[in-house]
GROMACS .gro file of C-alpha atoms in nm:
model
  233
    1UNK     CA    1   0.000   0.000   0.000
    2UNK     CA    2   0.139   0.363  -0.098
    3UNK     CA    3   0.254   0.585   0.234
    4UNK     CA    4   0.146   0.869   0.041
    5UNK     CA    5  -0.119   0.886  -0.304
    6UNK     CA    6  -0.208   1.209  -0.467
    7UNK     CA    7  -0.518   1.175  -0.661
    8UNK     CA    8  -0.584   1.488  -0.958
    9UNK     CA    9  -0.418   1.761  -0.700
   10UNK     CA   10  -0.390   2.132  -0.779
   11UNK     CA   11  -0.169   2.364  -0.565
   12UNK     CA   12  -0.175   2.764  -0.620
   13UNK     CA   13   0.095   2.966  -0.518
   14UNK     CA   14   0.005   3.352  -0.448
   15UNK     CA   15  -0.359   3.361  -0.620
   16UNK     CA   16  -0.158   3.185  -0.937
   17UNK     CA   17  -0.245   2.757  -1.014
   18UNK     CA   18   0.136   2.598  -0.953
   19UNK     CA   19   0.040   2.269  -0.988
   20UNK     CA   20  -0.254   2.134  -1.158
   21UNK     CA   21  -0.414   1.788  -1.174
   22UNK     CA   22  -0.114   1.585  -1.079
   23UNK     CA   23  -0.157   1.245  -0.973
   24UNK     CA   24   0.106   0.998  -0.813
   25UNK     CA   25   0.195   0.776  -0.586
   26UNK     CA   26   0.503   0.733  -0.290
   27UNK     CA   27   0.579   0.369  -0.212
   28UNK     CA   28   0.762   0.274   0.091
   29UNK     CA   29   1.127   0.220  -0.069
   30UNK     CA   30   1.084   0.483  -0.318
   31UNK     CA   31   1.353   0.686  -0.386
   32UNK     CA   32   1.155   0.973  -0.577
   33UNK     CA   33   1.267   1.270  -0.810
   34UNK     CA   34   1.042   1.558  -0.823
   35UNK     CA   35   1.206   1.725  -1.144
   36UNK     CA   36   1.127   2.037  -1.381
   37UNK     CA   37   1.228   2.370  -1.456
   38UNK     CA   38   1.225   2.661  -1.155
   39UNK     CA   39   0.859   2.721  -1.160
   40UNK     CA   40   0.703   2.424  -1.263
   41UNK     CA   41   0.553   2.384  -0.907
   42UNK     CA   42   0.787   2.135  -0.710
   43UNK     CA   43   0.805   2.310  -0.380
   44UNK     CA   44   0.484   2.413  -0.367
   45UNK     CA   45   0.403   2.045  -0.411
   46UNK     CA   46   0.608   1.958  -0.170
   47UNK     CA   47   0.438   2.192   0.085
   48UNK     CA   48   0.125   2.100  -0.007
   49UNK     CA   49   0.221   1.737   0.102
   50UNK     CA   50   0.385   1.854   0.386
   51UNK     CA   51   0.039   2.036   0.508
   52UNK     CA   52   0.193   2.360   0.505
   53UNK     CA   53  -0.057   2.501   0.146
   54UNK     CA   54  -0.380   2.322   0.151
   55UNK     CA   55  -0.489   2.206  -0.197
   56UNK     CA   56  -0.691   2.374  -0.432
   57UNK     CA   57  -0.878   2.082  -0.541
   58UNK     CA   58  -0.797   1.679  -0.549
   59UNK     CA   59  -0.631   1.510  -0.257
   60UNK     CA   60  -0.381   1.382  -0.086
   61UNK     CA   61  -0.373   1.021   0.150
   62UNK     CA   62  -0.164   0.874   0.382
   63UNK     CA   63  -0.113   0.527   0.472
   64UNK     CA   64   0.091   0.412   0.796
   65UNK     CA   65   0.248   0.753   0.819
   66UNK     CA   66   0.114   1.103   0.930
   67UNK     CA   67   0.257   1.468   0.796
   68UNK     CA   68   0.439   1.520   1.180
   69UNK     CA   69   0.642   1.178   1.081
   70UNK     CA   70   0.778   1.337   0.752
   71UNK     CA   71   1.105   1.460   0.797
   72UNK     CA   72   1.197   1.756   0.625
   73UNK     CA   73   1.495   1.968   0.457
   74UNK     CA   74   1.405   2.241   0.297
   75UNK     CA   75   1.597   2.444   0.109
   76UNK     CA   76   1.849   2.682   0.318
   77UNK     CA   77   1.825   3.064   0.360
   78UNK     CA   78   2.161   3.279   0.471
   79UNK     CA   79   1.995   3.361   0.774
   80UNK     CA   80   1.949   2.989   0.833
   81UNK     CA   81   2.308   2.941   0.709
   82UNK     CA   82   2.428   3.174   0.974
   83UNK     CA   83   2.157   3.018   1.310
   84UNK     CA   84   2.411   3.065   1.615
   85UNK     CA   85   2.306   2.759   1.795
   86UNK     CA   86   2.533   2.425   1.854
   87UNK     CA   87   2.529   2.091   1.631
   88UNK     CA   88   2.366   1.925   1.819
   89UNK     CA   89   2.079   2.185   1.944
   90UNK     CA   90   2.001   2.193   1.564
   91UNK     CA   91   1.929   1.792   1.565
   92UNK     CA   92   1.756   1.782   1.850
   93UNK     CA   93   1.473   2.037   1.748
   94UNK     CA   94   1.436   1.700   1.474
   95UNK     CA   95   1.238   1.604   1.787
   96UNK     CA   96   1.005   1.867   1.833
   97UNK     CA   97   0.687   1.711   1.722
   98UNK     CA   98   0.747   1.403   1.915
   99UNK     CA   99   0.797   1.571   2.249
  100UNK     CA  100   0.421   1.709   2.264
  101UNK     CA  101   0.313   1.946   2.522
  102UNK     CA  102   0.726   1.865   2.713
  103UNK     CA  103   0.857   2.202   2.778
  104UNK     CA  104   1.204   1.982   2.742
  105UNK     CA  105   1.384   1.683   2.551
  106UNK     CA  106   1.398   1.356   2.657
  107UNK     CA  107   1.704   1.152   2.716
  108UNK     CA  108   1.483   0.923   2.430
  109UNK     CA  109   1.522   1.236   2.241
  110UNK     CA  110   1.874   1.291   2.295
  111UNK     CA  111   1.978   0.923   2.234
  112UNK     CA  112   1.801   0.980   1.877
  113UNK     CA  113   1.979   1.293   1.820
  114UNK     CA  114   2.319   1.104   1.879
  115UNK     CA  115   2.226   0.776   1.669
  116UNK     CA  116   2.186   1.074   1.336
  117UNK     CA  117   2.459   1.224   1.397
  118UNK     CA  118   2.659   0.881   1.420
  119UNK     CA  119   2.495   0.731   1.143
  120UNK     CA  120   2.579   1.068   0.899
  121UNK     CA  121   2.978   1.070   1.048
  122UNK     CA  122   2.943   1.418   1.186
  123UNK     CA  123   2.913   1.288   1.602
  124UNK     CA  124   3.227   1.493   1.665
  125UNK     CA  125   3.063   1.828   1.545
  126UNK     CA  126   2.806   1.785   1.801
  127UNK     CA  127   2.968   2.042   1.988
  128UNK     CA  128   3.062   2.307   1.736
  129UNK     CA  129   2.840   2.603   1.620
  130UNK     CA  130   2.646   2.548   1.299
  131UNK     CA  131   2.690   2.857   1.151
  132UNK     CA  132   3.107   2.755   1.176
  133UNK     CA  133   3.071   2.488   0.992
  134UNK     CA  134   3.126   2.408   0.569
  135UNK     CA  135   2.790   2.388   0.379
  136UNK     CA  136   2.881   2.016   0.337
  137UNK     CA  137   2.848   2.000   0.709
  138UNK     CA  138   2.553   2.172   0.750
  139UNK     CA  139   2.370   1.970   0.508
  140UNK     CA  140   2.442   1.659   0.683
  141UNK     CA  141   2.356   1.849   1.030
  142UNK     CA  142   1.969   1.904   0.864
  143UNK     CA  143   1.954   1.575   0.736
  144UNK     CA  144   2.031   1.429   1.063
  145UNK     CA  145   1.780   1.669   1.202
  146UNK     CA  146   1.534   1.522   0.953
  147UNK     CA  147   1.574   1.198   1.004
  148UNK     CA  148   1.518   1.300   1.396
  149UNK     CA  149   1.153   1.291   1.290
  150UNK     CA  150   1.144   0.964   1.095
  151UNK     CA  151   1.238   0.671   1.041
  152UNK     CA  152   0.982   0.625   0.688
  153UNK     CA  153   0.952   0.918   0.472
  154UNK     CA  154   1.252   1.192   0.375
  155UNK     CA  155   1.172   1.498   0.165
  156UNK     CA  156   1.427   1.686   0.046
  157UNK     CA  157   1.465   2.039  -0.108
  158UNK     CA  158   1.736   2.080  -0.302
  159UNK     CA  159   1.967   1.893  -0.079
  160UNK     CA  160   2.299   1.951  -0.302
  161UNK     CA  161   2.211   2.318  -0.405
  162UNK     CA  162   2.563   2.545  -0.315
  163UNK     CA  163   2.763   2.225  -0.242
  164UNK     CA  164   3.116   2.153  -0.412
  165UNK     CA  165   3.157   1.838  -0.616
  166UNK     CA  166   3.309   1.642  -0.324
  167UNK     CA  167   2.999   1.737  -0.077
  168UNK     CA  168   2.772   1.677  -0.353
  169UNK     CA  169   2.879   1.343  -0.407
  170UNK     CA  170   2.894   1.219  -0.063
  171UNK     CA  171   2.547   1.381   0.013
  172UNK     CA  172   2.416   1.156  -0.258
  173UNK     CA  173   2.603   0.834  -0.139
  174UNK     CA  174   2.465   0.929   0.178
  175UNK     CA  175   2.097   0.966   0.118
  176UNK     CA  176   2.107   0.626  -0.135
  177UNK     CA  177   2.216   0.457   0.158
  178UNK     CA  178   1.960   0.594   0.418
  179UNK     CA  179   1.658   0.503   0.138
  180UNK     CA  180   1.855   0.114   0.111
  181UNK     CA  181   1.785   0.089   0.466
  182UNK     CA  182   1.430   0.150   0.419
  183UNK     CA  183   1.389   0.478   0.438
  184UNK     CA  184   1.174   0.635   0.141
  185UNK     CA  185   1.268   0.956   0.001
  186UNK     CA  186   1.113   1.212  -0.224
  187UNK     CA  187   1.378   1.462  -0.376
  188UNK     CA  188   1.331   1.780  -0.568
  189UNK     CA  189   1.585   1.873  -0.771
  190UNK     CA  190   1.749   2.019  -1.087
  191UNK     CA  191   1.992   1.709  -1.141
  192UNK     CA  192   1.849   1.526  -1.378
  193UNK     CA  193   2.160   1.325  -1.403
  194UNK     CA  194   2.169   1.242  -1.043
  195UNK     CA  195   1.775   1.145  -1.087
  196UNK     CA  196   1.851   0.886  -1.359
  197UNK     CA  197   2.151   0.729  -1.174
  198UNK     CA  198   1.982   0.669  -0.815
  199UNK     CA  199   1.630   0.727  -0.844
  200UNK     CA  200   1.397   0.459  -0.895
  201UNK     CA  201   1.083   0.698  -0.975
  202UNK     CA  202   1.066   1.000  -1.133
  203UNK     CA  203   0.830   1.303  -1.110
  204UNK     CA  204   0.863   1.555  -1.383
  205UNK     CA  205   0.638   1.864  -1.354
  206UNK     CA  206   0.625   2.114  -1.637
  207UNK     CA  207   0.308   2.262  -1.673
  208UNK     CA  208   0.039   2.088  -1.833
  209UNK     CA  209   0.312   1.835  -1.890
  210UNK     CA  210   0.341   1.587  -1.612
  211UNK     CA  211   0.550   1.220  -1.623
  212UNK     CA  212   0.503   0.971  -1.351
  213UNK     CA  213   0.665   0.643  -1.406
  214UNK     CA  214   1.003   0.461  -1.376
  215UNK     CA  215   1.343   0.590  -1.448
  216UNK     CA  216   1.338   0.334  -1.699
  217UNK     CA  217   0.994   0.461  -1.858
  218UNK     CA  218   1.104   0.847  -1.819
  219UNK     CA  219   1.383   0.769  -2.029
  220UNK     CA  220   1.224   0.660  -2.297
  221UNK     CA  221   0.982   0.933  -2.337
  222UNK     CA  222   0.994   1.284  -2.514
  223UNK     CA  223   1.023   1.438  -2.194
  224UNK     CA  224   1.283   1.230  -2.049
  225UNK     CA  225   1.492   1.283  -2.447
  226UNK     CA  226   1.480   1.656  -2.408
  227UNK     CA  227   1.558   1.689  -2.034
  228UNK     CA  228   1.908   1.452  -2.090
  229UNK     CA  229   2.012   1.602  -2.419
  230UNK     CA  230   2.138   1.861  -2.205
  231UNK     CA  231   2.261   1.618  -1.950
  232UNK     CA  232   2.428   1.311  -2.090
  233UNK     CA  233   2.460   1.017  -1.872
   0.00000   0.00000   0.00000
């Protein structure tokens, strides 16, 4: 059964229709590429699945999973870049919808917090100030504070945007092996190289034009022939 299915949805963004009768589904495994050009509609989309925009029409379901167990990283501002708070402060607020009404963490919480941080290699940063830190760091510091809220369902925002090559490729060998331990994850991005080479499903949004399908049935479509002749494998 599909953790997530969106059934003929249409999100507007400031009074204007950003997405518009899309339908798909998010299987738990997936590791989903939300593609297109800058604005086709993907993070408005995202937010819509999120619960933070409410749909214009259609719907959206969820199976086994609900929006608070979604863990999120969105794209990052420079006043986020620059938050004067420690490592592992930053994880820990991964926990905030699972402490309730808990004016305070738990040592639950905390032991979470430490198993991210372990599991992305960044446990000795836990100390330092995120705002110190490379934006390879700090990308791995918000994915650990995502995955503080899950252990299903990762959606990511432009995960590599600003990164060097280096960071960009171990972001990517990090994230394929959090969604081959189970994990399902839903990416938007611009890569379409990067979607073809480690996604398994493929979202491509581009106004009335919408593709749903395999990475093996994107490629062999119009869509998928015009987005790679720009982006050779």
């Amino acid at each position: 059964m599909p953790l997530i299915t969106c059934q003929n949805l249409t999100m507007a963004y400031d009074k204007r229709i950003a997405v518009q009768n899309v339908s798909f589904v998010v299987n738990p495994g997936d590791y989903l590429f939300v593609i297109g050009e800058n604005g086709a509609g993907k993070s408005t989309l995202m937010k819509g699945i999120l619960g933070l925009m409410k749909p214009v029409s259609g719907h959206i379901e969820y199976n086994g999973i609900a929006q608070k167990q979604i863990g999120y990283l969105p794209q990052q501002t420079m006043v986020q870049k620059d938050f004067p708070a420690s490592v592992q402060e930053v994880v820990l607020s991964g926990c905030l919808n699972s402490t309730g009404l808990l004016p305070f963490y738990t040592a639950g919480n905390k032991a979470q917090a430490a198993a991210a941080l372990a599991k992305l290699g960044i446990a000795s940063l836990q100390k330092r100030c995120y705002r110190d830190l490379s934006g390879g760091q700090q990308q791995r510091v918000l994915l650990a504070r995502a995955l503080c809220a899950t252990s299903k369902l990762l959606v990511l925002d432009e995960p590599v945007a600003g990164l060097d090559p280096i960071a960009t490729t171990e972001m990517y060998s990090i994230i394929q092996q959090l969604n081959q331990s189970g994990i399902t994850v839903l990416m938007i991005s611009h890569d379409i190289h990067s979607a073809v080479t480690y996604g398994n499903k493929i979202l491509q949004l581009s106004g009335h034009e919408v593709f749903f399908g395999s990475t093996a049935q994107y490629l062999q479509t119009q869509p998928g022939h015009r987005m790679m002749e720009g982006h050779p494998l």
